[in-house]
mmCIF file with all atom_site columns, C-alpha atoms in Angstrom:
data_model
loop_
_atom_site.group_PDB
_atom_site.id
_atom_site.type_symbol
_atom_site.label_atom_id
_atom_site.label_alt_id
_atom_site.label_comp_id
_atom_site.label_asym_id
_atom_site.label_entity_id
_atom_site.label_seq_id
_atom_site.pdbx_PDB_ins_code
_atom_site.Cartn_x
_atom_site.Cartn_y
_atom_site.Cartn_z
_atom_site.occupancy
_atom_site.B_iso_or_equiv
_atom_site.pdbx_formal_charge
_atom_site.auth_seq_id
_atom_site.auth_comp_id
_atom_site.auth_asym_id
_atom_site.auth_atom_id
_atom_site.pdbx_PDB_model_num
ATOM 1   C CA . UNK A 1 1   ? 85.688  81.190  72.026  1.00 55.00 ? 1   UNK A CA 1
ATOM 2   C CA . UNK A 1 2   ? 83.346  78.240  72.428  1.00 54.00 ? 2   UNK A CA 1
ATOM 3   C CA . UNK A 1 3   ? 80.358  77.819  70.123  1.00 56.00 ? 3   UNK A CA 1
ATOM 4   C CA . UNK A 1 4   ? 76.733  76.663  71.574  1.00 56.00 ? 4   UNK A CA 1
ATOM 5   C CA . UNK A 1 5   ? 73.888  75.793  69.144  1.00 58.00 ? 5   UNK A CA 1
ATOM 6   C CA . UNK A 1 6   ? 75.787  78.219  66.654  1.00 55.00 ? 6   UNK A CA 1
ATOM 7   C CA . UNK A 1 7   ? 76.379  81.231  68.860  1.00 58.00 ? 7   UNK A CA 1
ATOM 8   C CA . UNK A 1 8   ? 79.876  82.129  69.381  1.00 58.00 ? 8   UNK A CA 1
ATOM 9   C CA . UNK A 1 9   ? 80.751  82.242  73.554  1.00 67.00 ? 9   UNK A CA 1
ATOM 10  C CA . UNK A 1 10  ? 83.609  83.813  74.701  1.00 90.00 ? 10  UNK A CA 1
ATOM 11  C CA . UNK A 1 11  ? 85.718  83.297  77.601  1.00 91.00 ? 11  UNK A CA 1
ATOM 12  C CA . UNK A 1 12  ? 85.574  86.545  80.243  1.00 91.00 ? 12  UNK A CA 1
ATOM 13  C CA . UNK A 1 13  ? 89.380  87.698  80.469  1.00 94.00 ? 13  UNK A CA 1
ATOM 14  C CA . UNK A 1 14  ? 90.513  88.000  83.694  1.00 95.00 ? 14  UNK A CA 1
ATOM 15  C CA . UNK A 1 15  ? 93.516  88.219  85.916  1.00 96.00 ? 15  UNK A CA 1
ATOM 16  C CA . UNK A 1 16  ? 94.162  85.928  89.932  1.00 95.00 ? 16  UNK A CA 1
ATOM 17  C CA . UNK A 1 17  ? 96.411  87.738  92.216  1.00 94.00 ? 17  UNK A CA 1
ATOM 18  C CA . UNK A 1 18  ? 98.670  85.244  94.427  1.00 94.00 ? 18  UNK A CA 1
ATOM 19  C CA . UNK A 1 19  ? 99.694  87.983  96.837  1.00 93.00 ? 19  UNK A CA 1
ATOM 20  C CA . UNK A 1 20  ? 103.062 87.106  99.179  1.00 92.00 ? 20  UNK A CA 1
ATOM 21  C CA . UNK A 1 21  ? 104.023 88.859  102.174 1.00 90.00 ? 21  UNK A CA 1
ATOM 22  C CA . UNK A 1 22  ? 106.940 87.241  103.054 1.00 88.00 ? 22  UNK A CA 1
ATOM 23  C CA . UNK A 1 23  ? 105.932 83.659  103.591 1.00 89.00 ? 23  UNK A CA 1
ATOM 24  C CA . UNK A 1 24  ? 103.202 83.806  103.615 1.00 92.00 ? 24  UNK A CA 1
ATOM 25  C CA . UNK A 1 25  ? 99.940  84.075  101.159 1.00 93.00 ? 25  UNK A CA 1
ATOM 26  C CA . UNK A 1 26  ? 96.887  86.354  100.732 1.00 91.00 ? 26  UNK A CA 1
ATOM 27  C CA . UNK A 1 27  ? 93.459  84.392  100.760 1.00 92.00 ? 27  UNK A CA 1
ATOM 28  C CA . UNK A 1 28  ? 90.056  86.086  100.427 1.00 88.00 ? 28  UNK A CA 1
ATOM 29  C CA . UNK A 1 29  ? 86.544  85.212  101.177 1.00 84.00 ? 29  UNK A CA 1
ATOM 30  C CA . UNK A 1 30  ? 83.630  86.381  98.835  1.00 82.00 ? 30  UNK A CA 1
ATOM 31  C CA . UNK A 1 31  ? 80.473  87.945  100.663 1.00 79.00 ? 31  UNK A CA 1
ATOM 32  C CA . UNK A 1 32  ? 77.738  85.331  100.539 1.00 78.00 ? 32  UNK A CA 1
ATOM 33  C CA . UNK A 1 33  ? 80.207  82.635  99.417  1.00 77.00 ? 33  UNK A CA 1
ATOM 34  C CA . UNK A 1 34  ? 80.235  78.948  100.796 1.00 80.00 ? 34  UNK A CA 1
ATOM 35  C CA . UNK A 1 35  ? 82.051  79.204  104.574 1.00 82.00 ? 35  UNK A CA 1
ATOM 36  C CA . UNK A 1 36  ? 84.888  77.319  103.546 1.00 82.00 ? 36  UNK A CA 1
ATOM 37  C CA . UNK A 1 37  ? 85.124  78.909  99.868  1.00 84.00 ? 37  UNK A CA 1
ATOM 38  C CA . UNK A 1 38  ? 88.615  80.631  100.094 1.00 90.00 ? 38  UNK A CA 1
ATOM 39  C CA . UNK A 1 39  ? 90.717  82.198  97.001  1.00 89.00 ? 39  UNK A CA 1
ATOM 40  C CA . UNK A 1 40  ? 92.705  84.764  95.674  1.00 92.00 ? 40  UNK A CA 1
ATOM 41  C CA . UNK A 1 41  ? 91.701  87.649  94.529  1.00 90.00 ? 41  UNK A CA 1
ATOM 42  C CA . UNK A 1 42  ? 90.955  87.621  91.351  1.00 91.00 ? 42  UNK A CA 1
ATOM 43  C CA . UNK A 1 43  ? 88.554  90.056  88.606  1.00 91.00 ? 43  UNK A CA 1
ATOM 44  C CA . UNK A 1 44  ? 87.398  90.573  85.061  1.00 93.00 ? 44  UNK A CA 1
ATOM 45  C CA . UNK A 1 45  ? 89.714  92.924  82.657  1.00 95.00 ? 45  UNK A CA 1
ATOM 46  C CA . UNK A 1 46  ? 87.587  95.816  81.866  1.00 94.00 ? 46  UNK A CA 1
ATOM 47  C CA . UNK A 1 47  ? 87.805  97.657  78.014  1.00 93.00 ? 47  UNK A CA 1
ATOM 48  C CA . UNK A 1 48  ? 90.346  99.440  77.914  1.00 95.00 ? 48  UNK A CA 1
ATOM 49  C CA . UNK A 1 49  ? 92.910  97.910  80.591  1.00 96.00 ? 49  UNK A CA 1
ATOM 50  C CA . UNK A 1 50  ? 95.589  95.774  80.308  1.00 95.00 ? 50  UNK A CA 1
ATOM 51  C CA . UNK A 1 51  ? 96.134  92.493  82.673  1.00 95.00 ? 51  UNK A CA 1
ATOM 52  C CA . UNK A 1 52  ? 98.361  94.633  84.604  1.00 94.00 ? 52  UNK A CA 1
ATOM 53  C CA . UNK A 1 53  ? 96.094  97.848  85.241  1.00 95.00 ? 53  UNK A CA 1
ATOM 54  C CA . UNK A 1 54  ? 93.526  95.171  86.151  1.00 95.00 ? 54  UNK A CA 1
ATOM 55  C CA . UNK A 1 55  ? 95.980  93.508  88.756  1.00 95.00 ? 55  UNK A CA 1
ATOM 56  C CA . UNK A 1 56  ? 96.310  97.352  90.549  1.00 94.00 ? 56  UNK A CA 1
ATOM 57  C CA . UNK A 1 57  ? 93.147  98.168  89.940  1.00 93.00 ? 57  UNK A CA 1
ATOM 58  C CA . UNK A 1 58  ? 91.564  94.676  91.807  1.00 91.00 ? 58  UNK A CA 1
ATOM 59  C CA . UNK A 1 59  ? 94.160  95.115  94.840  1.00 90.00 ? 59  UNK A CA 1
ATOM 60  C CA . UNK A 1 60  ? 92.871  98.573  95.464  1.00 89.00 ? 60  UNK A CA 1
ATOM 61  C CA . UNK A 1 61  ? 89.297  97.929  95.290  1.00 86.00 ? 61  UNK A CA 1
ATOM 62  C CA . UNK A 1 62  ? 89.002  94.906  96.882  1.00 85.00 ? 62  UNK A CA 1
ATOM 63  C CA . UNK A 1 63  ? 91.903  95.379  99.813  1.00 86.00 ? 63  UNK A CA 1
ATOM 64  C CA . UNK A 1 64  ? 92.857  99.224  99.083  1.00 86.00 ? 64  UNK A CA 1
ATOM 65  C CA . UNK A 1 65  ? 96.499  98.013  98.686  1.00 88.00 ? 65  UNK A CA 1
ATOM 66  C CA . UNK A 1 66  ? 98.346  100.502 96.521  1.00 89.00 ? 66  UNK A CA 1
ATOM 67  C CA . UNK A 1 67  ? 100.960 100.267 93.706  1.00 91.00 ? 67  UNK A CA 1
ATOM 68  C CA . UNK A 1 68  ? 103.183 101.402 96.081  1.00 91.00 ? 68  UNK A CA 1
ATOM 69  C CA . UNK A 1 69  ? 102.603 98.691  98.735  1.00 90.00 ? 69  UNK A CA 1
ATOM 70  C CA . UNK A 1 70  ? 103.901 96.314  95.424  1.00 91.00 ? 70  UNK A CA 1
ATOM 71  C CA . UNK A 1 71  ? 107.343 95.532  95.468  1.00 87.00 ? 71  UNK A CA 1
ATOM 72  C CA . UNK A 1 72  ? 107.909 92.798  92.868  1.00 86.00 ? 72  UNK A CA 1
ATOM 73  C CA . UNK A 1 73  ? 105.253 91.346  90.481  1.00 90.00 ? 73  UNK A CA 1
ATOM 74  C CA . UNK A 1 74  ? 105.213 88.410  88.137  1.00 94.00 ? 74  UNK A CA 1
ATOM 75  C CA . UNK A 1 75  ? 103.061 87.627  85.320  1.00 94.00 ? 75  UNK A CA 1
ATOM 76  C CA . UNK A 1 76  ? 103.145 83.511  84.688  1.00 95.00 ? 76  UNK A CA 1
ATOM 77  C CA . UNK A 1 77  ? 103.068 82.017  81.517  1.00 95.00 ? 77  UNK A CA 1
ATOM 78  C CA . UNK A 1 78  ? 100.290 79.543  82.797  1.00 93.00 ? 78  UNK A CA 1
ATOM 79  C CA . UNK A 1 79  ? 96.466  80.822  82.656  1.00 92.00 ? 79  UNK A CA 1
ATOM 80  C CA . UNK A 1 80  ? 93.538  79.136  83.924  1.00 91.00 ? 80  UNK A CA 1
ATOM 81  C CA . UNK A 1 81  ? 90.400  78.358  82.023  1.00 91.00 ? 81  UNK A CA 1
ATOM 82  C CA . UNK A 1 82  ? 87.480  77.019  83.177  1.00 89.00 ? 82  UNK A CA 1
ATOM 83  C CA . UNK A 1 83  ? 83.685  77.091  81.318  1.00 87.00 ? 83  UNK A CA 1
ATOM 84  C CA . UNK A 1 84  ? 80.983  78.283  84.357  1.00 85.00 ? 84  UNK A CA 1
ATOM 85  C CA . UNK A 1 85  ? 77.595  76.712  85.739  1.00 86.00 ? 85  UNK A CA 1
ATOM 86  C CA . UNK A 1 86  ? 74.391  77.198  82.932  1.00 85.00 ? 86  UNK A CA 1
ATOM 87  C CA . UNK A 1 87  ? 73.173  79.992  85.202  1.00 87.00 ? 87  UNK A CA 1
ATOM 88  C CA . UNK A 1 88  ? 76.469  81.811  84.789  1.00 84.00 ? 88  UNK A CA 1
ATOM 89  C CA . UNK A 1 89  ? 76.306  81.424  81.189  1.00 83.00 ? 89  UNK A CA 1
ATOM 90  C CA . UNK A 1 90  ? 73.057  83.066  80.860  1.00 84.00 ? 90  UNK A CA 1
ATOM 91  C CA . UNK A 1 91  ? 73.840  85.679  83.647  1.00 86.00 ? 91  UNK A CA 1
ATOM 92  C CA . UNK A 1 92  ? 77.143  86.617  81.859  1.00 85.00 ? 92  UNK A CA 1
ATOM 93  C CA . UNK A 1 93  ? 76.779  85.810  78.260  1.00 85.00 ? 93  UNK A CA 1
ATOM 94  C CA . UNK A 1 94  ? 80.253  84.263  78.620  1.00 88.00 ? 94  UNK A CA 1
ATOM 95  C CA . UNK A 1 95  ? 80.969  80.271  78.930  1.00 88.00 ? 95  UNK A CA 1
ATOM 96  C CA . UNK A 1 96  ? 83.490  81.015  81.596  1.00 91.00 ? 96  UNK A CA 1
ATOM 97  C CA . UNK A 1 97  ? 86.615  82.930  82.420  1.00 91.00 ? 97  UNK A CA 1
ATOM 98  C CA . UNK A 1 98  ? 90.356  82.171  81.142  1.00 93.00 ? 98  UNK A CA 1
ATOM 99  C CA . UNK A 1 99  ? 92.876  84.338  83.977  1.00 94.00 ? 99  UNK A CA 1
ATOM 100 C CA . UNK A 1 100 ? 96.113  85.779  83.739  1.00 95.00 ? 100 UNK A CA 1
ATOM 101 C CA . UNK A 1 101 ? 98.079  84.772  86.846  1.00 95.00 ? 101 UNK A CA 1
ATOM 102 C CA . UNK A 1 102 ? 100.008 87.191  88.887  1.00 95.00 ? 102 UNK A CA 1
ATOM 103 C CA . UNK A 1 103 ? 102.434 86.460  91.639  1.00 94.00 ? 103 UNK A CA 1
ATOM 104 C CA . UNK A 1 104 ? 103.110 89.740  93.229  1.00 94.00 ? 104 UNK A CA 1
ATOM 105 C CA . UNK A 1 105 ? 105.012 90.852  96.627  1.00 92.00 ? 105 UNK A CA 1
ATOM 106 C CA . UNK A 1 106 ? 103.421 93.246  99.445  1.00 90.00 ? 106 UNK A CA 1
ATOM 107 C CA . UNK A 1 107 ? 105.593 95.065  101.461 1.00 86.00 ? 107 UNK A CA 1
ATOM 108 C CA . UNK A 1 108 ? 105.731 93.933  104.788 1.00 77.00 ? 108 UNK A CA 1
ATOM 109 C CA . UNK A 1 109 ? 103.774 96.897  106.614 1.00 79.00 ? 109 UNK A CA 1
ATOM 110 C CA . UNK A 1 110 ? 101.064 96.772  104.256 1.00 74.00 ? 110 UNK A CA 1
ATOM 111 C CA . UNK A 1 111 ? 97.651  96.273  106.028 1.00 78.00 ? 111 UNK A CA 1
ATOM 112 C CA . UNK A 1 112 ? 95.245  95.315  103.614 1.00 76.00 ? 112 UNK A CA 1
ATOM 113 C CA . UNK A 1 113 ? 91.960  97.245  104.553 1.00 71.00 ? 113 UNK A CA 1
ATOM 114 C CA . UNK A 1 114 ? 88.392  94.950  103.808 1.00 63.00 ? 114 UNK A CA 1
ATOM 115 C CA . UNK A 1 115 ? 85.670  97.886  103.193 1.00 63.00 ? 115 UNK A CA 1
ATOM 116 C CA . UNK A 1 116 ? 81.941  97.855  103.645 1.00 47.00 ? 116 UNK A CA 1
ATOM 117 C CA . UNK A 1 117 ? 81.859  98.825  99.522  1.00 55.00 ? 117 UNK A CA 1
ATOM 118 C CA . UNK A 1 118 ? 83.977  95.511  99.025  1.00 67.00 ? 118 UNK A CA 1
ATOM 119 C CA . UNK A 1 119 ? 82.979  92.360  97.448  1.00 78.00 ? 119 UNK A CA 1
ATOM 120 C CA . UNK A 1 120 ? 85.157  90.766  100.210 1.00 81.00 ? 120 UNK A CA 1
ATOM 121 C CA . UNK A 1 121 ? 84.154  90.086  104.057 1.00 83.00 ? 121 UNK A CA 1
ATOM 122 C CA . UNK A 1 122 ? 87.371  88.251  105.059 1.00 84.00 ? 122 UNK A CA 1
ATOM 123 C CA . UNK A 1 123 ? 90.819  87.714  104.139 1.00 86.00 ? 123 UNK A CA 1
ATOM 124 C CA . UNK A 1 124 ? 93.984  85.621  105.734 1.00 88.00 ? 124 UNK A CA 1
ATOM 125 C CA . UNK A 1 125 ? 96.927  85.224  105.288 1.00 90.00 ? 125 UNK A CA 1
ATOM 126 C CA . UNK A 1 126 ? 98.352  81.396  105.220 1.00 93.00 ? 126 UNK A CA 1
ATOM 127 C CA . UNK A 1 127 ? 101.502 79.753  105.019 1.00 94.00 ? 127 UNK A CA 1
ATOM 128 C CA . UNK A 1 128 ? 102.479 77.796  101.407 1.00 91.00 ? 128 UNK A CA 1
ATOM 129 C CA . UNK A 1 129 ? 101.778 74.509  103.492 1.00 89.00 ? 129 UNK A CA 1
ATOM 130 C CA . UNK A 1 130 ? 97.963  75.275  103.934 1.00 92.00 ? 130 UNK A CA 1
ATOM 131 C CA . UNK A 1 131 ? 97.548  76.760  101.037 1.00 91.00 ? 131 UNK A CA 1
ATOM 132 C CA . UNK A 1 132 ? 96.012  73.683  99.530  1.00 90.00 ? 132 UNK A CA 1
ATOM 133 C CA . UNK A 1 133 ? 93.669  72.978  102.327 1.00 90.00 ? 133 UNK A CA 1
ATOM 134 C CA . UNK A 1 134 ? 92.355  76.324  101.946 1.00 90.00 ? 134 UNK A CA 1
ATOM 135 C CA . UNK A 1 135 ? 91.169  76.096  98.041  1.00 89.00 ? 135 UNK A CA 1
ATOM 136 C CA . UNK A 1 136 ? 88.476  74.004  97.704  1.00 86.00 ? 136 UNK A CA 1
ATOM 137 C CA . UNK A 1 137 ? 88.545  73.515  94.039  1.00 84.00 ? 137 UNK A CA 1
ATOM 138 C CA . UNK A 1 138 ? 91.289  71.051  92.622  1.00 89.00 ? 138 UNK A CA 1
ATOM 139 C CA . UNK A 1 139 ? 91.782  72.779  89.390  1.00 88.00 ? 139 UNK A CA 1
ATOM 140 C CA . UNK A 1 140 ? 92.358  75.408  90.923  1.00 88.00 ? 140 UNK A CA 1
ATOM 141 C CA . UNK A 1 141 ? 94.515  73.654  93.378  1.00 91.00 ? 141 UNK A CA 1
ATOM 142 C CA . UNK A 1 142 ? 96.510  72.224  89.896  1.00 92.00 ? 142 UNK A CA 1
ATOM 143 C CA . UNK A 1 143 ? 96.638  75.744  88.778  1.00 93.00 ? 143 UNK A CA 1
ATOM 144 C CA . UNK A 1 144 ? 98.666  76.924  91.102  1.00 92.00 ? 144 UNK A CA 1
ATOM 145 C CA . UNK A 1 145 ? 101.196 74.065  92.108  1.00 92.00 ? 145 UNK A CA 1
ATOM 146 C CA . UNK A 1 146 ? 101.946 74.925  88.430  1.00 94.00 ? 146 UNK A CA 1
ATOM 147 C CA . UNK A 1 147 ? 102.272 78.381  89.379  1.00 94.00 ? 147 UNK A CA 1
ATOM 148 C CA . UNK A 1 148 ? 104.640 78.015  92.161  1.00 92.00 ? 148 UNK A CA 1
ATOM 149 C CA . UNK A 1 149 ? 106.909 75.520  89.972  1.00 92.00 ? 149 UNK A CA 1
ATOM 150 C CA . UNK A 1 150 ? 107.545 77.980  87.771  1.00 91.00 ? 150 UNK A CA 1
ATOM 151 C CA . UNK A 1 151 ? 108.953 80.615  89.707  1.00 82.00 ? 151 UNK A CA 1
ATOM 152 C CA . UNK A 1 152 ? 111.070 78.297  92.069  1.00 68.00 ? 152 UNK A CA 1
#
């Protein structure tokens, strides 16, 4: 928590999905985002739900990949924290979001399937190398070279 003229702010919890079929990642594009504003899919952990019912329940609504279509899944030690634009803040009532980061593995025939009821309009999938010309934020960016380090 984070306090702001005496008011208590919380952090949102959250989880980031770094999705692998074989080698190569899952990015996704936001409708109405910046062109070049690529990610992976992340979302907030609703009442109730642990990190990892969040982590099925994001892949299904956002790509309707199934548990099943999951063949390995990692939860790092690392999180990421960041504090959000003003406008956020007041939208939200949180200061920002801290995320849980999962590394998990699609099976190989899995199509993910973008929807018309999806927050998503595009998604690719990139090699490890262009990863990091794909994010355009560098904490981000920090985040996950972290990620990766840990699990090779």
């Amino acid at each position: 928590s984070y306090k702001i003229r005496g008011t208590v702010m919380k952090y949102r919890q959250a989880i980031m999905i770094i999705l692998k079929k074989d080698d190569v990642y899952l990015l996704a594009h936001k409708t109405g985002a910046q062109k070049n504003d690529w990610y992976f899919p992340s979302g907030g952990i609703e009442q109730g739900e642990t990190s990892e019912d969040t982590l099925y329940r994001e892949i299904w609504e956002e790509m309707r990949i199934g548990k099943t279509d999951i063949t390995a899944v990692h939860k790092s030690s690392i999180t990421h924290r960041y504090t959000w634009s003003k406008e956020l803040l007041e939208k939200t009532g949180f200061v920002g979001q801290e995320q849980v980061i999962f590394i998990a593995s699609v099976k190989r025939t899995t199509k993910p399937d973008i929807t018309v009821t999806n927050e998503l309009d595009e998604i690719r999938w990139v090699a490890k190398d262009e990863l990091f010309t794909q994010i355009p934020h560098e904490d981000q960016k920090e985040i996950i070279r972290k990620v990766f380090s840990e699990f090779t």
